[in-house]
mmCIF file of C-alpha atoms and ligand atoms in Angstrom:
data_model
loop_
_atom_site.group_PDB
_atom_site.id
_atom_site.type_symbol
_atom_site.label_atom_id
_atom_site.label_comp_id
_atom_site.label_asym_id
_atom_site.label_seq_id
_atom_site.Cartn_x
_atom_site.Cartn_y
_atom_site.Cartn_z
ATOM 1 C CA VAL O 13 8.122 13.329 -23.471
ATOM 2 C CA LEU O 14 8.928 11.128 -20.516
ATOM 3 C CA CYS O 15 10.818 8.546 -22.599
ATOM 4 C CA TRP O 16 14.298 9.414 -21.335
ATOM 5 C CA PHE O 17 13.464 8.317 -17.901
ATOM 6 C CA TYR O 18 11.458 5.253 -18.902
ATOM 7 C CA VAL O 19 14.475 4.028 -20.912
ATOM 8 C CA PHE O 20 16.847 4.528 -18.011
ATOM 9 C CA PRO O 21 14.746 4.332 -14.896
ATOM 10 C CA GLY O 22 16.781 4.766 -11.752
ATOM 11 C CA TYR O 23 19.696 6.337 -13.508
ATOM 12 C CA ARG O 24 18.379 9.836 -13.875
ATOM 13 C CA LEU O 25 15.140 10.809 -12.300
ATOM 14 C CA PRO O 26 13.418 13.955 -13.445
ATOM 15 C CA ARG O 27 13.390 16.914 -11.057
ATOM 16 C CA ASP O 28 10.200 17.663 -9.115
ATOM 17 C CA LYS O 29 9.706 20.631 -11.472
ATOM 18 C CA ASP O 30 9.789 18.452 -14.546
ATOM 19 C CA ILE O 31 7.336 16.004 -13.025
ATOM 20 C CA VAL O 32 4.927 18.871 -12.283
ATOM 21 C CA ALA O 33 5.273 20.090 -15.877
ATOM 22 C CA GLU O 34 4.631 16.587 -17.219
ATOM 23 C CA VAL O 35 1.543 15.977 -15.036
ATOM 24 C CA LEU O 36 0.125 19.396 -15.986
ATOM 25 C CA ARG O 37 0.759 18.642 -19.661
ATOM 26 C CA GLN O 38 -1.260 15.473 -19.383
ATOM 27 C CA GLY O 39 -4.067 17.310 -17.496
ATOM 28 C CA ASP O 40 -7.230 15.415 -16.837
ATOM 29 C CA VAL O 41 -6.983 13.369 -19.981
ATOM 30 C CA TRP O 42 -7.339 9.620 -19.166
ATOM 31 C CA ARG O 43 -8.711 6.802 -21.309
ATOM 32 C CA LYS O 44 -9.337 3.409 -19.835
ATOM 33 C CA ASN O 45 -7.361 0.671 -21.637
ATOM 34 C CA GLN O 46 -9.126 -2.579 -20.997
ATOM 35 C CA THR O 47 -6.591 -4.652 -22.861
ATOM 36 C CA GLY O 48 -3.797 -3.153 -20.766
ATOM 37 C CA ILE O 49 -5.754 -3.783 -17.568
ATOM 38 C CA ASP O 50 -6.293 -7.405 -18.474
ATOM 39 C CA LEU O 51 -2.645 -7.796 -19.488
ATOM 40 C CA TYR O 52 -1.374 -6.434 -16.163
ATOM 41 C CA ARG O 53 -3.860 -8.584 -14.201
ATOM 42 C CA ASP O 54 -2.498 -11.613 -16.059
ATOM 43 C CA LEU O 55 1.141 -10.609 -15.454
ATOM 44 C CA LEU O 56 0.428 -10.113 -11.755
ATOM 45 C CA THR O 57 -1.489 -13.342 -11.497
ATOM 46 C CA LYS O 58 1.394 -15.250 -13.147
ATOM 47 C CA CYS O 59 4.098 -13.785 -11.036
ATOM 48 C CA CYS O 60 2.405 -13.370 -7.683
ATOM 49 C CA ASN O 61 -1.044 -14.988 -7.630
ATOM 50 C CA PRO O 62 -2.620 -12.358 -5.365
ATOM 51 C CA LYS O 63 -5.952 -14.151 -5.133
ATOM 52 C CA LYS O 64 -4.478 -17.076 -3.416
ATOM 53 C CA MET O 65 -1.275 -15.686 -1.952
ATOM 54 C CA PHE O 66 -1.701 -12.136 -0.702
ATOM 55 C CA ALA O 67 -2.365 -13.144 2.877
ATOM 56 C CA VAL O 68 -1.070 -16.097 4.994
ATOM 57 C CA THR O 69 -4.006 -18.464 5.073
ATOM 58 C CA LYS O 70 -4.587 -21.995 6.324
ATOM 59 C CA GLU O 71 -4.843 -22.982 2.640
ATOM 60 C CA ASN O 72 -1.452 -21.686 1.521
ATOM 61 C CA SER O 73 0.415 -22.114 4.811
ATOM 62 C CA PRO O 74 -0.339 -25.501 6.466
ATOM 63 C CA ILE O 75 1.468 -26.756 9.613
ATOM 64 C CA GLY O 76 5.065 -27.407 8.740
ATOM 65 C CA LYS O 77 5.241 -24.788 6.005
ATOM 66 C CA VAL O 78 8.357 -22.668 6.226
ATOM 67 C CA LEU O 79 7.644 -18.935 5.873
ATOM 68 C CA TRP O 80 10.867 -17.221 4.708
ATOM 69 C CA TYR O 81 10.917 -13.570 5.783
ATOM 70 C CA ASP O 82 11.065 -11.397 2.712
ATOM 71 C CA GLY O 83 12.854 -8.529 4.472
ATOM 72 C CA GLU O 84 15.619 -10.644 6.111
ATOM 73 C CA ILE O 85 18.359 -12.906 4.943
ATOM 74 C CA TYR O 86 17.793 -16.500 5.999
ATOM 75 C CA HIS O 87 15.185 -15.944 8.685
ATOM 76 C CA SER O 88 12.060 -18.122 8.737
ATOM 77 C CA HIS O 89 9.112 -19.255 10.788
ATOM 78 C CA THR O 90 7.824 -22.812 10.490
ATOM 79 C CA VAL O 91 4.044 -22.851 10.877
ATOM 80 C CA ASN O 92 3.090 -24.740 14.070
ATOM 81 C CA SER O 93 -0.235 -25.550 15.608
ATOM 82 C CA GLU O 94 -0.163 -22.232 17.577
ATOM 83 C CA THR O 95 0.494 -19.939 14.653
ATOM 84 C CA TYR O 96 -1.710 -21.970 12.263
ATOM 85 C CA GLN O 97 -4.820 -21.227 14.289
ATOM 86 C CA LEU O 98 -4.242 -17.478 13.862
ATOM 87 C CA PHE O 99 -4.477 -17.691 10.125
ATOM 88 C CA ILE O 100 -7.691 -17.104 8.187
ATOM 89 C CA LYS O 101 -9.006 -20.124 6.281
ATOM 90 C CA GLU O 102 -8.724 -18.718 2.804
ATOM 91 C CA ASN O 103 -8.725 -15.420 0.910
ATOM 92 C CA PRO O 104 -11.714 -13.654 2.439
ATOM 93 C CA LEU O 105 -12.024 -10.759 -0.056
ATOM 94 C CA PRO O 106 -15.317 -10.522 -1.937
ATOM 95 C CA LEU O 107 -13.887 -11.126 -5.386
ATOM 96 C CA PRO O 108 -14.105 -9.825 -8.057
ATOM 97 C CA LEU O 109 -13.598 -6.321 -6.686
ATOM 98 C CA LYS O 110 -15.002 -3.601 -8.954
ATOM 99 C CA LYS O 111 -13.817 -0.073 -8.395
ATOM 100 C CA CYS O 112 -10.868 0.123 -5.999
ATOM 101 C CA ALA O 113 -9.305 3.201 -4.451
ATOM 102 C CA VAL O 114 -5.761 2.944 -3.168
ATOM 103 C CA VAL O 115 -5.004 5.799 -0.910
ATOM 104 C CA GLY O 116 -1.380 6.748 -0.290
ATOM 105 C CA ASN O 117 -0.472 9.174 2.472
ATOM 106 C CA GLY O 118 1.060 12.028 0.429
ATOM 107 C CA GLY O 119 0.730 15.665 1.453
ATOM 108 C CA ILE O 120 -0.856 16.302 -1.946
ATOM 109 C CA LEU O 121 -4.115 15.023 -0.437
ATOM 110 C CA ARG O 122 -4.298 18.029 1.854
ATOM 111 C CA ASN O 123 -7.052 20.400 0.598
ATOM 112 C CA SER O 124 -7.660 17.996 -2.352
ATOM 113 C CA LYS O 125 -11.373 17.561 -1.516
ATOM 114 C CA CYS O 126 -11.031 13.941 -2.752
ATOM 115 C CA GLY O 127 -12.897 12.438 0.193
ATOM 116 C CA LYS O 128 -16.230 11.957 -1.645
ATOM 117 C CA ASP O 129 -14.489 10.562 -4.671
ATOM 118 C CA ILE O 130 -12.569 8.049 -2.512
ATOM 119 C CA ASP O 131 -15.719 7.025 -0.507
ATOM 120 C CA GLN O 132 -17.534 6.223 -3.782
ATOM 121 C CA ALA O 133 -15.164 3.314 -4.570
ATOM 122 C CA ASP O 134 -16.351 -0.263 -3.842
ATOM 123 C CA PHE O 135 -13.149 -1.205 -2.139
ATOM 124 C CA ILE O 136 -10.894 1.280 -0.380
ATOM 125 C CA MET O 137 -7.338 0.440 0.678
ATOM 126 C CA ARG O 138 -5.177 2.668 2.930
ATOM 127 C CA CYS O 139 -1.647 2.546 4.230
ATOM 128 C CA ASN O 140 -0.189 2.445 7.709
ATOM 129 C CA LEU O 141 -3.225 3.126 9.911
ATOM 130 C CA PRO O 142 -3.568 6.817 8.674
ATOM 131 C CA PRO O 143 -5.550 9.375 10.629
ATOM 132 C CA LEU O 144 -9.111 9.804 9.453
ATOM 133 C CA SER O 145 -10.228 12.373 11.990
ATOM 134 C CA ARG O 146 -12.780 14.996 11.153
ATOM 135 C CA GLU O 147 -10.251 17.586 9.916
ATOM 136 C CA TYR O 148 -9.187 15.228 7.132
ATOM 137 C CA VAL O 149 -12.446 13.686 6.040
ATOM 138 C CA GLU O 150 -13.142 16.104 3.238
ATOM 139 C CA ASP O 151 -9.778 15.308 1.687
ATOM 140 C CA VAL O 152 -9.387 11.572 2.350
ATOM 141 C CA GLY O 153 -12.867 10.246 3.014
ATOM 142 C CA THR O 154 -14.161 8.059 5.811
ATOM 143 C CA LYS O 155 -14.510 4.475 4.499
ATOM 144 C CA THR O 156 -11.802 1.779 4.594
ATOM 145 C CA HIS O 157 -11.998 -1.878 3.597
ATOM 146 C CA LEU O 158 -8.365 -2.795 3.989
ATOM 147 C CA VAL O 159 -5.619 -0.937 5.860
ATOM 148 C CA THR O 160 -1.969 -1.907 6.293
ATOM 149 C CA ALA O 161 -0.327 -1.701 9.676
ATOM 150 C CA ASN O 162 3.401 -1.717 9.905
ATOM 151 C CA PRO O 163 4.651 -3.412 13.084
ATOM 152 C CA SER O 164 6.818 -0.413 13.795
ATOM 153 C CA ILE O 165 3.615 1.625 14.345
ATOM 154 C CA ILE O 166 2.589 -0.818 17.043
ATOM 155 C CA GLU O 167 5.909 -0.184 18.737
ATOM 156 C CA LYS O 168 6.084 3.539 18.367
ATOM 157 C CA ARG O 169 2.469 4.643 18.646
ATOM 158 C CA PHE O 170 1.051 2.022 21.030
ATOM 159 C CA GLN O 171 4.096 1.191 23.264
ATOM 160 C CA ASN O 172 4.337 -2.228 21.642
ATOM 161 C CA LEU O 173 0.960 -3.100 23.328
ATOM 162 C CA VAL O 174 2.886 -4.114 26.427
ATOM 163 C CA TRP O 175 0.794 -1.713 28.549
ATOM 164 C CA SER O 176 -2.804 -0.811 27.781
ATOM 165 C CA ARG O 177 -4.416 -2.225 24.655
ATOM 166 C CA LYS O 178 -7.420 0.057 24.925
ATOM 167 C CA THR O 179 -5.874 3.055 23.151
ATOM 168 C CA PHE O 180 -5.018 0.763 20.236
ATOM 169 C CA VAL O 181 -8.425 -0.955 20.091
ATOM 170 C CA ASP O 182 -10.222 2.367 20.351
ATOM 171 C CA SER O 183 -8.073 4.040 17.620
ATOM 172 C CA MET O 184 -8.871 1.127 15.314
ATOM 173 C CA LYS O 185 -12.566 1.910 15.390
ATOM 174 C CA VAL O 186 -12.276 4.479 12.576
ATOM 175 C CA TYR O 187 -11.483 1.620 10.217
ATOM 176 C CA GLY O 188 -14.945 0.127 10.720
ATOM 177 C CA SER O 189 -14.994 -3.580 9.766
ATOM 178 C CA SER O 190 -11.869 -3.532 7.644
ATOM 179 C CA TYR O 191 -9.117 -6.036 7.110
ATOM 180 C CA ILE O 192 -5.903 -5.032 8.922
ATOM 181 C CA TYR O 193 -3.050 -6.251 6.745
ATOM 182 C CA MET O 194 0.149 -6.683 8.690
ATOM 183 C CA PRO O 195 3.568 -7.924 7.413
ATOM 184 C CA ALA O 196 4.055 -10.119 10.422
ATOM 185 C CA PHE O 197 6.609 -12.337 8.703
ATOM 186 C CA SER O 198 8.733 -9.811 6.822
ATOM 187 C CA MET O 199 11.286 -8.617 9.434
ATOM 188 C CA ALA O 200 12.177 -10.570 12.533
ATOM 189 C CA PRO O 201 11.392 -7.704 15.048
ATOM 190 C CA GLY O 202 7.953 -7.315 13.479
ATOM 191 C CA THR O 203 6.522 -10.695 14.382
ATOM 192 C CA ASP O 204 5.837 -10.201 18.133
ATOM 193 C CA PRO O 205 4.179 -6.771 17.773
ATOM 194 C CA SER O 206 1.999 -8.212 14.945
ATOM 195 C CA LEU O 207 0.877 -11.145 17.047
ATOM 196 C CA ARG O 208 0.215 -8.846 19.989
ATOM 197 C CA ALA O 209 -1.961 -6.643 17.679
ATOM 198 C CA TYR O 210 -3.763 -9.767 16.548
ATOM 199 C CA PHE O 211 -4.593 -10.754 20.133
ATOM 200 C CA ALA O 212 -5.540 -7.191 21.083
ATOM 201 C CA LEU O 213 -8.117 -7.253 18.339
ATOM 202 C CA THR O 214 -9.466 -10.708 18.911
ATOM 203 C CA ASP O 215 -9.588 -10.570 22.732
ATOM 204 C CA VAL O 216 -12.399 -7.966 22.520
ATOM 205 C CA PRO O 217 -15.520 -7.824 20.405
ATOM 206 C CA SER O 218 -14.274 -6.206 17.191
ATOM 207 C CA ASN O 219 -15.366 -5.986 13.604
ATOM 208 C CA LEU O 220 -11.864 -5.938 12.327
ATOM 209 C CA THR O 221 -10.131 -8.945 10.814
ATOM 210 C CA MET O 222 -6.358 -9.386 10.978
ATOM 211 C CA LEU O 223 -4.638 -10.624 7.856
ATOM 212 C CA PHE O 224 -0.929 -11.379 7.838
ATOM 213 C CA ALA O 225 0.804 -10.431 4.598
ATOM 214 C CA ASN O 226 2.285 -13.492 2.956
ATOM 215 C CA PRO O 227 6.070 -13.009 2.598
ATOM 216 C CA ASP O 228 6.114 -15.159 -0.605
ATOM 217 C CA PHE O 229 3.628 -12.714 -2.084
ATOM 218 C CA LEU O 230 5.626 -9.632 -0.977
ATOM 219 C CA LEU O 231 8.814 -11.121 -2.365
ATOM 220 C CA SER O 232 7.268 -11.976 -5.720
ATOM 221 C CA VAL O 233 5.782 -8.422 -6.007
ATOM 222 C CA SER O 234 9.216 -6.985 -5.281
ATOM 223 C CA LYS O 235 10.793 -9.104 -7.963
ATOM 224 C CA PHE O 236 8.052 -8.070 -10.409
ATOM 225 C CA TRP O 237 8.776 -4.338 -9.890
ATOM 226 C CA LYS O 238 12.582 -4.897 -9.902
ATOM 227 C CA ALA O 239 12.113 -6.361 -13.435
ATOM 228 C CA HIS O 240 10.213 -3.135 -14.251
ATOM 229 C CA GLY O 241 12.979 -0.822 -13.048
ATOM 230 C CA VAL O 242 12.182 -0.081 -9.425
ATOM 231 C CA HIS O 243 15.383 -0.572 -7.490
ATOM 232 C CA ALA O 244 14.573 -0.028 -3.869
ATOM 233 C CA ARG O 245 15.755 -1.853 -0.731
ATOM 234 C CA ARG O 246 12.060 -2.279 -0.111
ATOM 235 C CA LEU O 247 9.032 -1.283 -2.079
ATOM 236 C CA SER O 248 6.810 1.295 -0.493
ATOM 237 C CA THR O 249 3.611 0.014 1.207
ATOM 238 C CA GLY O 250 1.600 1.945 -1.455
ATOM 239 C CA LEU O 251 3.187 0.018 -4.352
ATOM 240 C CA PHE O 252 2.443 -3.309 -2.700
ATOM 241 C CA LEU O 253 -1.228 -2.248 -2.410
ATOM 242 C CA VAL O 254 -1.449 -0.936 -5.951
ATOM 243 C CA SER O 255 -0.054 -4.329 -7.127
ATOM 244 C CA LEU O 256 -2.609 -6.144 -5.094
ATOM 245 C CA ALA O 257 -5.357 -3.903 -6.455
ATOM 246 C CA MET O 258 -4.227 -4.350 -10.078
ATOM 247 C CA GLY O 259 -4.351 -8.142 -9.542
ATOM 248 C CA LEU O 260 -7.821 -8.129 -7.954
ATOM 249 C CA CYS O 261 -9.857 -5.132 -9.093
ATOM 250 C CA ASP O 262 -11.621 -4.214 -12.315
ATOM 251 C CA GLU O 263 -10.568 -0.552 -11.981
ATOM 252 C CA VAL O 264 -7.946 1.056 -9.827
ATOM 253 C CA THR O 265 -7.610 4.728 -8.908
ATOM 254 C CA THR O 266 -4.797 6.006 -6.687
ATOM 255 C CA TYR O 267 -4.905 9.067 -4.462
ATOM 256 C CA GLY O 268 -2.095 10.567 -2.394
ATOM 257 C CA PHE O 269 0.798 9.128 -4.398
ATOM 258 C CA TRP O 270 3.009 12.157 -4.908
ATOM 259 C CA PRO O 271 6.511 11.867 -3.305
ATOM 260 C CA PHE O 272 7.592 15.369 -4.243
ATOM 261 C CA SER O 273 8.179 18.501 -2.334
ATOM 262 C CA VAL O 274 5.924 20.823 -4.307
ATOM 263 C CA ASP O 275 2.311 20.554 -5.521
ATOM 264 C CA LEU O 276 0.995 21.264 -9.000
ATOM 265 C CA ASP O 277 1.120 24.976 -8.343
ATOM 266 C CA GLU O 278 4.756 24.533 -7.337
ATOM 267 C CA GLN O 279 3.865 25.366 -3.721
ATOM 268 C CA PRO O 280 5.762 23.497 -0.974
ATOM 269 C CA ILE O 281 3.842 20.557 0.545
ATOM 270 C CA SER O 282 4.402 18.178 3.415
ATOM 271 C CA HIS O 283 5.449 14.506 2.920
ATOM 272 C CA HIS O 284 2.226 13.203 4.481
ATOM 273 C CA TYR O 285 -1.232 14.763 4.587
ATOM 274 C CA TYR O 286 -0.959 14.709 8.415
ATOM 275 C CA ASP O 287 2.769 15.406 9.106
ATOM 276 C CA ASN O 288 6.073 16.002 7.473
ATOM 277 C CA ILE O 289 8.128 13.071 8.668
ATOM 278 C CA LEU O 290 10.266 11.999 5.778
ATOM 279 C CA PRO O 291 11.202 8.379 5.013
ATOM 280 C CA TYR O 292 14.731 7.019 5.311
ATOM 281 C CA LYS O 293 16.397 8.244 2.218
ATOM 282 C CA TRP O 294 17.797 5.064 0.789
ATOM 283 C CA PHE O 295 15.070 2.672 1.915
ATOM 284 C CA HIS O 296 12.287 3.351 -0.579
ATOM 285 C CA ALA O 297 12.484 4.670 -4.126
ATOM 286 C CA MET O 298 9.123 6.501 -4.171
ATOM 287 C CA PRO O 299 9.927 8.871 -7.065
ATOM 288 C CA GLU O 300 11.001 5.908 -9.156
ATOM 289 C CA GLU O 301 7.772 4.153 -8.223
ATOM 290 C CA PHE O 302 5.829 7.259 -9.148
ATOM 291 C CA VAL O 303 7.366 7.254 -12.645
ATOM 292 C CA GLN O 304 6.221 3.631 -13.085
ATOM 293 C CA LEU O 305 2.715 4.370 -11.879
ATOM 294 C CA TRP O 306 2.519 7.438 -14.040
ATOM 295 C CA HIS O 307 3.425 5.342 -17.028
ATOM 296 C CA LEU O 308 0.479 3.010 -16.174
ATOM 297 C CA HIS O 309 -1.723 6.080 -15.791
ATOM 298 C CA LYS O 310 -0.782 7.386 -19.218
ATOM 299 C CA SER O 311 -1.397 3.930 -20.629
ATOM 300 C CA GLY O 312 -4.932 3.790 -19.168
ATOM 301 C CA ILE O 313 -4.143 0.848 -16.887
ATOM 302 C CA LEU O 314 -4.786 2.645 -13.639
ATOM 303 C CA ARG O 315 -5.838 6.179 -12.830
ATOM 304 C CA MET O 316 -3.718 8.440 -10.619
ATOM 305 C CA LYS O 317 -5.483 11.400 -9.016
ATOM 306 C CA VAL O 318 -2.972 14.115 -8.152
ATOM 307 C CA GLY O 319 -4.135 17.505 -7.237
ATOM 308 C CA HIS O 320 -7.782 18.406 -6.608
ATOM 309 C CA CYS O 321 -10.916 16.325 -7.100
ATOM 310 C CA SER O 322 -13.768 18.392 -8.400
HETATM 311 O O1 CDP L 418 5.354 2.748 4.778
HETATM 312 P P1 CDP L 418 5.751 3.798 3.831
HETATM 313 O O2 CDP L 418 6.862 4.677 4.270
HETATM 314 O O3 CDP L 418 5.957 3.201 2.533
HETATM 315 O O4 CDP L 418 4.424 4.689 3.568
HETATM 316 P P2 CDP L 418 3.703 6.051 4.132
HETATM 317 O O5 CDP L 418 4.659 7.165 4.259
HETATM 318 O O6 CDP L 418 2.866 5.688 5.281
HETATM 319 O O7 CDP L 418 2.751 6.347 2.872
HETATM 320 C C1 CDP L 418 1.953 5.325 2.294
HETATM 321 C C2 CDP L 418 2.212 5.242 0.831
HETATM 322 O O8 CDP L 418 1.837 6.425 0.163
HETATM 323 C C3 CDP L 418 3.721 5.026 0.541
HETATM 324 O O9 CDP L 418 4.039 3.724 0.604
HETATM 325 C C4 CDP L 418 3.819 5.622 -0.927
HETATM 326 O O10 CDP L 418 3.450 4.634 -1.827
HETATM 327 C C5 CDP L 418 2.725 6.676 -0.931
HETATM 328 N N1 CDP L 418 3.257 8.047 -0.736
HETATM 329 C C6 CDP L 418 3.547 8.856 -1.813
HETATM 330 O O11 CDP L 418 3.447 8.376 -3.019
HETATM 331 N N2 CDP L 418 3.979 10.117 -1.683
HETATM 332 C C7 CDP L 418 4.151 10.622 -0.438
HETATM 333 N N3 CDP L 418 4.525 11.928 -0.319
HETATM 334 C C8 CDP L 418 3.874 9.832 0.698
HETATM 335 C C9 CDP L 418 3.452 8.569 0.537
#
């Protein structure tokens, strides 16, 4: 039924209403497709080598290595003895990861009661330091193993850490002993805030570990999805994490990926589960990404939870 927009992704996206109809038609039917899962893991390993490359490590970025920023034209950082010491030795994730939950920030999570479901996963990934306060726990859960932090959040929410670092360090406690995954070498203005966040977390006793996203990995993942019909200036954070999860985990379930203005009952919903701040229009292509992910859902390669968890 969805063929017309698989054939020409990006040319004509279905309306929100048509997406709702399609998702309702599919209902709860989902059958795991192990061959498909293995195939995608192989494809992602070949293109992007997430096991070795997802973070900047001492292993993949020795002194003298030029890190080309993936979000800039001709901007680079040459690893020196100062930056080298900030990098983790090698991929620290406890591989292989079994059941992974990738939690997007979509408003569809509100009143979803998916918190328990999410918390049952072995490895839980979240995007952009999302709020996990008591009012959201029932819908989004409490546990986190890896959370991304966009440098712009450090600027906007924490005054670039130029003043007090306490608010930042305190607010990171909800993420327990997670990995904080920051694209420090993606856009030039993002490097300083990322390094400040690194020092804020290492200067005090903290259970959190900072990982810098490897720009080579991000670039290769972008190319992978471009070849699969996602034409965005930049992929959404969520799609980077889903790609990472598909490369590293035995099973992937996504929550909160629903970039549409209405829910499955066609009631209006907010963009995020905690606010309604919309993204720059031409920056991401979230509906296009959704279509790709939904295709993987229908093929049994990953599972998308939209709507309520029972
Ligand atoms: O950094 P970015 O703007 O990409 O993300 P965000 O708004 O913090 O949300 C995290 C991720 O959740 C996004 O990158 C999307 O992949 C996903 N999302 C979605 O699918 N639908 C929404 N309504 C909001 C977010």
